[in-house]
Amino acid sequence: MSRIGRAPIAIPEKVSVDINGPVVTVKGPLGQLSRKIESKYITAKTDNGHVLVERSSEINEAKSAHGLYRQLIANMISGVVTPFSKTLVVSGVGYRASVQGNKLVLGIGYSHPVELVLPEGVKAEAKESDDKDKKALLVVVSGIDKEAVGQFAATIKSKRPVEPYHGYGIHYSDEVVIRKEGKTSGKK
């Protein structure tokens, strides 16, 4: 049996979980999230201040969906209490980022600014790095839906992948950028 799927999910005090058939709705201080359980083998129920996710079969599809839906529900409960965030580093000569209304505007070396519309429930903030040694521009993406935050951060990152020689581009703050050595002269 799935170790992750078996673990009960504790419901915090200020959070309410409503399960109506395959639809799980979580309400908390920061907002409301809802998700439909798409697997016919998985059911969820509340019991004594916990959410339990159960499966009705031992086939591989049910086993793989068991841990998945348990973790998705746990992320929903966690997200309505404390928001998820991803930090991206924008590094390059003349690169800039700003938030204008519901758009993130990136000047990342193209002939035109790249405008990305913020998804529903996702916030972005552009700020300077606190590190005095490395002056870098940070874009912080946050929200209560972990999936939406991660997808929007990946979309931002895909607009200018990091090049390996100077390290210019967009990468996550905790990502290790592998640098290549440039060409050297032919003298031996």
mmCIF file of N, CA and C in Angstrom, residues 87-156:
data_model
loop_
_atom_site.group_PDB
_atom_site.id
_atom_site.type_symbol
_atom_site.label_atom_id
_atom_site.label_comp_id
_atom_site.label_asym_id
_atom_site.label_seq_id
_atom_site.Cartn_x
_atom_site.Cartn_y
_atom_site.Cartn_z
ATOM 1 N N THR A 87 11.063 31.591 -6.262
ATOM 2 C CA THR A 87 11.889 32.756 -6.535
ATOM 3 C C THR A 87 12.755 32.476 -7.751
ATOM 4 N N LEU A 88 12.702 33.389 -8.723
ATOM 5 C CA LEU A 88 13.505 33.276 -9.932
ATOM 6 C C LEU A 88 14.526 34.404 -9.969
ATOM 7 N N VAL A 89 15.709 34.108 -10.472
ATOM 8 C CA VAL A 89 16.769 35.096 -10.609
ATOM 9 C C VAL A 89 16.880 35.465 -12.083
ATOM 10 N N VAL A 90 16.783 36.760 -12.361
ATOM 11 C CA VAL A 90 16.925 37.269 -13.727
ATOM 12 C C VAL A 90 18.294 37.932 -13.788
ATOM 13 N N SER A 91 19.235 37.320 -14.522
ATOM 14 C CA SER A 91 20.584 37.875 -14.565
ATOM 15 C C SER A 91 21.007 38.108 -16.006
ATOM 16 N N GLY A 92 21.505 39.288 -16.256
ATOM 17 C CA GLY A 92 21.977 39.657 -17.579
ATOM 18 C C GLY A 92 22.140 41.163 -17.647
ATOM 19 N N VAL A 93 23.002 41.615 -18.528
ATOM 20 C CA VAL A 93 23.255 43.041 -18.665
ATOM 21 C C VAL A 93 22.023 43.718 -19.248
ATOM 22 N N GLY A 94 21.448 44.665 -18.515
ATOM 23 C CA GLY A 94 20.278 45.389 -18.979
ATOM 24 C C GLY A 94 18.962 44.662 -18.807
ATOM 25 N N TYR A 95 18.967 43.478 -18.193
ATOM 26 C CA TYR A 95 17.720 42.746 -17.994
ATOM 27 C C TYR A 95 16.913 43.430 -16.895
ATOM 28 N N ARG A 96 15.604 43.446 -17.054
ATOM 29 C CA ARG A 96 14.742 44.080 -16.055
ATOM 30 C C ARG A 96 13.410 43.351 -16.006
ATOM 31 N N ALA A 97 12.700 43.561 -14.916
ATOM 32 C CA ALA A 97 11.380 42.966 -14.731
ATOM 33 C C ALA A 97 10.537 43.921 -13.908
ATOM 34 N N SER A 98 9.230 43.970 -14.214
ATOM 35 C CA SER A 98 8.315 44.800 -13.436
ATOM 36 C C SER A 98 6.912 44.217 -13.552
ATOM 37 N N VAL A 99 6.104 44.534 -12.563
ATOM 38 C CA VAL A 99 4.708 44.103 -12.569
ATOM 39 C C VAL A 99 3.862 45.330 -12.875
ATOM 40 N N GLN A 100 3.053 45.247 -13.924
ATOM 41 C CA GLN A 100 2.182 46.348 -14.328
ATOM 42 C C GLN A 100 0.757 45.816 -14.400
ATOM 43 N N GLY A 101 -0.027 46.141 -13.366
ATOM 44 C CA GLY A 101 -1.403 45.638 -13.309
ATOM 45 C C GLY A 101 -1.402 44.132 -13.115
ATOM 46 N N ASN A 102 -2.003 43.411 -14.059
ATOM 47 C CA ASN A 102 -2.028 41.952 -13.959
ATOM 48 C C ASN A 102 -1.046 41.314 -14.942
ATOM 49 N N LYS A 103 0.024 42.054 -15.309
ATOM 50 C CA LYS A 103 1.024 41.542 -16.241
ATOM 51 C C LYS A 103 2.416 41.631 -15.626
ATOM 52 N N LEU A 104 3.228 40.648 -15.930
ATOM 53 C CA LEU A 104 4.640 40.679 -15.599
ATOM 54 C C LEU A 104 5.361 41.034 -16.896
ATOM 55 N N VAL A 105 6.096 42.137 -16.879
ATOM 56 C CA VAL A 105 6.790 42.618 -18.077
ATOM 57 C C VAL A 105 8.287 42.377 -17.884
ATOM 58 N N LEU A 106 8.875 41.605 -18.808
ATOM 59 C CA LEU A 106 10.289 41.248 -18.735
ATOM 60 C C LEU A 106 11.045 41.866 -19.904
ATOM 61 N N GLY A 107 12.125 42.557 -19.612
ATOM 62 C CA GLY A 107 13.056 43.019 -20.634
ATOM 63 C C GLY A 107 14.272 42.122 -20.542
ATOM 64 N N ILE A 108 14.330 41.096 -21.390
ATOM 65 C CA ILE A 108 15.359 40.057 -21.239
ATOM 66 C C ILE A 108 16.167 39.850 -22.520
ATOM 67 N N GLY A 109 16.499 40.946 -23.184
ATOM 68 C CA GLY A 109 17.405 40.861 -24.308
ATOM 69 C C GLY A 109 16.760 40.703 -25.670
ATOM 70 N N TYR A 110 15.465 40.658 -25.747
ATOM 71 C CA TYR A 110 14.786 40.600 -27.040
ATOM 72 C C TYR A 110 14.518 42.021 -27.521
ATOM 73 N N SER A 111 14.101 42.160 -28.765
ATOM 74 C CA SER A 111 13.835 43.489 -29.319
ATOM 75 C C SER A 111 12.539 44.081 -28.772
ATOM 76 N N HIS A 112 11.776 43.289 -28.046
ATOM 77 C CA HIS A 112 10.498 43.729 -27.496
ATOM 78 C C HIS A 112 10.375 43.213 -26.061
ATOM 79 N N PRO A 113 9.603 43.886 -25.224
ATOM 80 C CA PRO A 113 9.386 43.350 -23.871
ATOM 81 C C PRO A 113 8.475 42.124 -23.922
ATOM 82 N N VAL A 114 8.748 41.171 -23.052
ATOM 83 C CA VAL A 114 7.933 39.959 -22.947
ATOM 84 C C VAL A 114 6.891 40.200 -21.869
ATOM 85 N N GLU A 115 5.613 40.132 -22.238
ATOM 86 C CA GLU A 115 4.520 40.361 -21.290
ATOM 87 C C GLU A 115 3.820 39.044 -20.994
ATOM 88 N N LEU A 116 3.703 38.725 -19.722
ATOM 89 C CA LEU A 116 3.022 37.511 -19.278
ATOM 90 C C LEU A 116 1.867 37.905 -18.370
ATOM 91 N N VAL A 117 0.663 37.435 -18.698
ATOM 92 C CA VAL A 117 -0.513 37.724 -17.879
ATOM 93 C C VAL A 117 -0.502 36.798 -16.672
ATOM 94 N N LEU A 118 -0.675 37.375 -15.485
ATOM 95 C CA LEU A 118 -0.695 36.582 -14.257
ATOM 96 C C LEU A 118 -1.957 35.727 -14.212
ATOM 97 N N PRO A 119 -1.825 34.418 -13.931
ATOM 98 C CA PRO A 119 -3.011 33.572 -13.802
ATOM 99 C C PRO A 119 -3.846 33.964 -12.585
ATOM 100 N N GLU A 120 -5.071 33.519 -12.559
ATOM 101 C CA GLU A 120 -5.986 33.770 -11.441
ATOM 102 C C GLU A 120 -5.393 33.214 -10.151
ATOM 103 N N GLY A 121 -5.284 34.051 -9.130
ATOM 104 C CA GLY A 121 -4.804 33.614 -7.817
ATOM 105 C C GLY A 121 -3.292 33.594 -7.668
ATOM 106 N N VAL A 122 -2.554 34.054 -8.673
ATOM 107 C CA VAL A 122 -1.091 34.074 -8.600
ATOM 108 C C VAL A 122 -0.623 35.521 -8.584
ATOM 109 N N LYS A 123 0.315 35.817 -7.680
ATOM 110 C CA LYS A 123 0.886 37.160 -7.574
ATOM 111 C C LYS A 123 2.362 37.090 -7.945
ATOM 112 N N ALA A 124 2.873 38.185 -8.484
ATOM 113 C CA ALA A 124 4.298 38.264 -8.808
ATOM 114 C C ALA A 124 4.844 39.574 -8.265
ATOM 115 N N GLU A 125 6.110 39.552 -7.894
ATOM 116 C CA GLU A 125 6.774 40.739 -7.364
ATOM 117 C C GLU A 125 8.202 40.757 -7.908
ATOM 118 N N ALA A 126 8.626 41.886 -8.412
ATOM 119 C CA ALA A 126 9.996 42.050 -8.901
ATOM 120 C C ALA A 126 10.747 42.934 -7.919
ATOM 121 N N LYS A 127 11.924 42.475 -7.495
ATOM 122 C CA LYS A 127 12.701 43.245 -6.524
ATOM 123 C C LYS A 127 14.184 42.976 -6.716
ATOM 124 N N GLU A 128 14.998 43.853 -6.126
ATOM 125 C CA GLU A 128 16.445 43.690 -6.163
ATOM 126 C C GLU A 128 16.879 42.695 -5.099
ATOM 127 N N SER A 129 17.958 42.005 -5.348
ATOM 128 C CA SER A 129 18.509 41.046 -4.398
ATOM 129 C C SER A 129 19.085 41.776 -3.186
ATOM 130 N N ASP A 130 19.012 41.159 -2.020
ATOM 131 C CA ASP A 130 19.573 41.736 -0.796
ATOM 132 C C ASP A 130 21.083 41.534 -0.717
ATOM 133 N N ASP A 131 21.607 40.597 -1.487
ATOM 134 C CA ASP A 131 23.030 40.287 -1.462
ATOM 135 C C ASP A 131 23.825 41.425 -2.109
ATOM 136 N N LYS A 132 24.732 42.029 -1.344
ATOM 137 C CA LYS A 132 25.491 43.171 -1.850
ATOM 138 C C LYS A 132 26.587 42.745 -2.831
ATOM 139 N N ASP A 133 27.082 41.500 -2.709
ATOM 140 C CA ASP A 133 28.136 41.018 -3.596
ATOM 141 C C ASP A 133 27.612 40.768 -5.007
ATOM 142 N N LYS A 134 26.449 40.156 -5.094
ATOM 143 C CA LYS A 134 25.859 39.837 -6.390
ATOM 144 C C LYS A 134 24.590 40.646 -6.565
ATOM 145 N N LYS A 135 24.644 41.626 -7.431
ATOM 146 C CA LYS A 135 23.455 42.435 -7.683
ATOM 147 C C LYS A 135 22.615 41.701 -8.726
ATOM 148 N N ALA A 136 21.466 41.205 -8.309
ATOM 149 C CA ALA A 136 20.609 40.445 -9.209
ATOM 150 C C ALA A 136 19.164 40.893 -9.043
ATOM 151 N N LEU A 137 18.385 40.625 -10.034
ATOM 152 C CA LEU A 137 16.966 40.946 -10.011
ATOM 153 C C LEU A 137 16.198 39.672 -9.690
ATOM 154 N N LEU A 138 15.291 39.737 -8.726
ATOM 155 C CA LEU A 138 14.506 38.569 -8.325
ATOM 156 C C LEU A 138 13.048 38.772 -8.717
ATOM 157 N N VAL A 139 12.422 37.705 -9.173
ATOM 158 C CA VAL A 139 10.987 37.686 -9.418
ATOM 159 C C VAL A 139 10.417 36.624 -8.490
ATOM 160 N N VAL A 140 9.537 37.038 -7.578
ATOM 161 C CA VAL A 140 8.929 36.126 -6.619
ATOM 162 C C VAL A 140 7.489 35.876 -7.055
ATOM 163 N N VAL A 141 7.176 34.607 -7.331
ATOM 164 C CA VAL A 141 5.831 34.198 -7.736
ATOM 165 C C VAL A 141 5.209 33.492 -6.543
ATOM 166 N N SER A 142 3.997 33.910 -6.134
ATOM 167 C CA SER A 142 3.368 33.295 -4.971
ATOM 168 C C SER A 142 1.869 33.137 -5.197
ATOM 169 N N GLY A 143 1.270 32.226 -4.418
ATOM 170 C CA GLY A 143 -0.158 31.975 -4.503
ATOM 171 C C GLY A 143 -0.534 30.774 -3.663
ATOM 172 N N ILE A 144 -1.835 30.511 -3.554
ATOM 173 C CA ILE A 144 -2.293 29.401 -2.721
ATOM 174 C C ILE A 144 -2.331 28.078 -3.472
ATOM 175 N N ASP A 145 -2.333 28.113 -4.801
ATOM 176 C CA ASP A 145 -2.375 26.900 -5.615
ATOM 177 C C ASP A 145 -0.954 26.547 -6.051
ATOM 178 N N LYS A 146 -0.408 25.472 -5.500
ATOM 179 C CA LYS A 146 0.980 25.087 -5.767
ATOM 180 C C LYS A 146 1.200 24.792 -7.247
ATOM 181 N N GLU A 147 0.228 24.160 -7.875
ATOM 182 C CA GLU A 147 0.344 23.812 -9.284
ATOM 183 C C GLU A 147 0.408 25.055 -10.173
ATOM 184 N N ALA A 148 -0.428 26.045 -9.896
ATOM 185 C CA ALA A 148 -0.445 27.273 -10.691
ATOM 186 C C ALA A 148 0.831 28.086 -10.488
ATOM 187 N N VAL A 149 1.341 28.128 -9.263
ATOM 188 C CA VAL A 149 2.571 28.858 -8.971
ATOM 189 C C VAL A 149 3.746 28.214 -9.703
ATOM 190 N N GLY A 150 3.850 26.903 -9.628
ATOM 191 C CA GLY A 150 4.939 26.192 -10.291
ATOM 192 C C GLY A 150 4.882 26.318 -11.803
ATOM 193 N N GLN A 151 3.678 26.247 -12.367
ATOM 194 C CA GLN A 151 3.537 26.348 -13.817
ATOM 195 C C GLN A 151 3.885 27.743 -14.317
ATOM 196 N N PHE A 152 3.458 28.785 -13.593
ATOM 197 C CA PHE A 152 3.767 30.145 -14.022
ATOM 198 C C PHE A 152 5.263 30.425 -13.887
ATOM 199 N N ALA A 153 5.888 29.916 -12.826
ATOM 200 C CA ALA A 153 7.332 30.087 -12.663
ATOM 201 C C ALA A 153 8.085 29.377 -13.789
ATOM 202 N N ALA A 154 7.624 28.205 -14.190
ATOM 203 C CA ALA A 154 8.258 27.479 -15.294
ATOM 204 C C ALA A 154 8.072 28.215 -16.617
ATOM 205 N N THR A 155 6.926 28.863 -16.797
ATOM 206 C CA THR A 155 6.680 29.650 -18.009
ATOM 207 C C THR A 155 7.638 30.838 -18.070
ATOM 208 N N ILE A 156 7.842 31.515 -16.946
ATOM 209 C CA ILE A 156 8.774 32.644 -16.896
ATOM 210 C C ILE A 156 10.185 32.151 -17.238
#
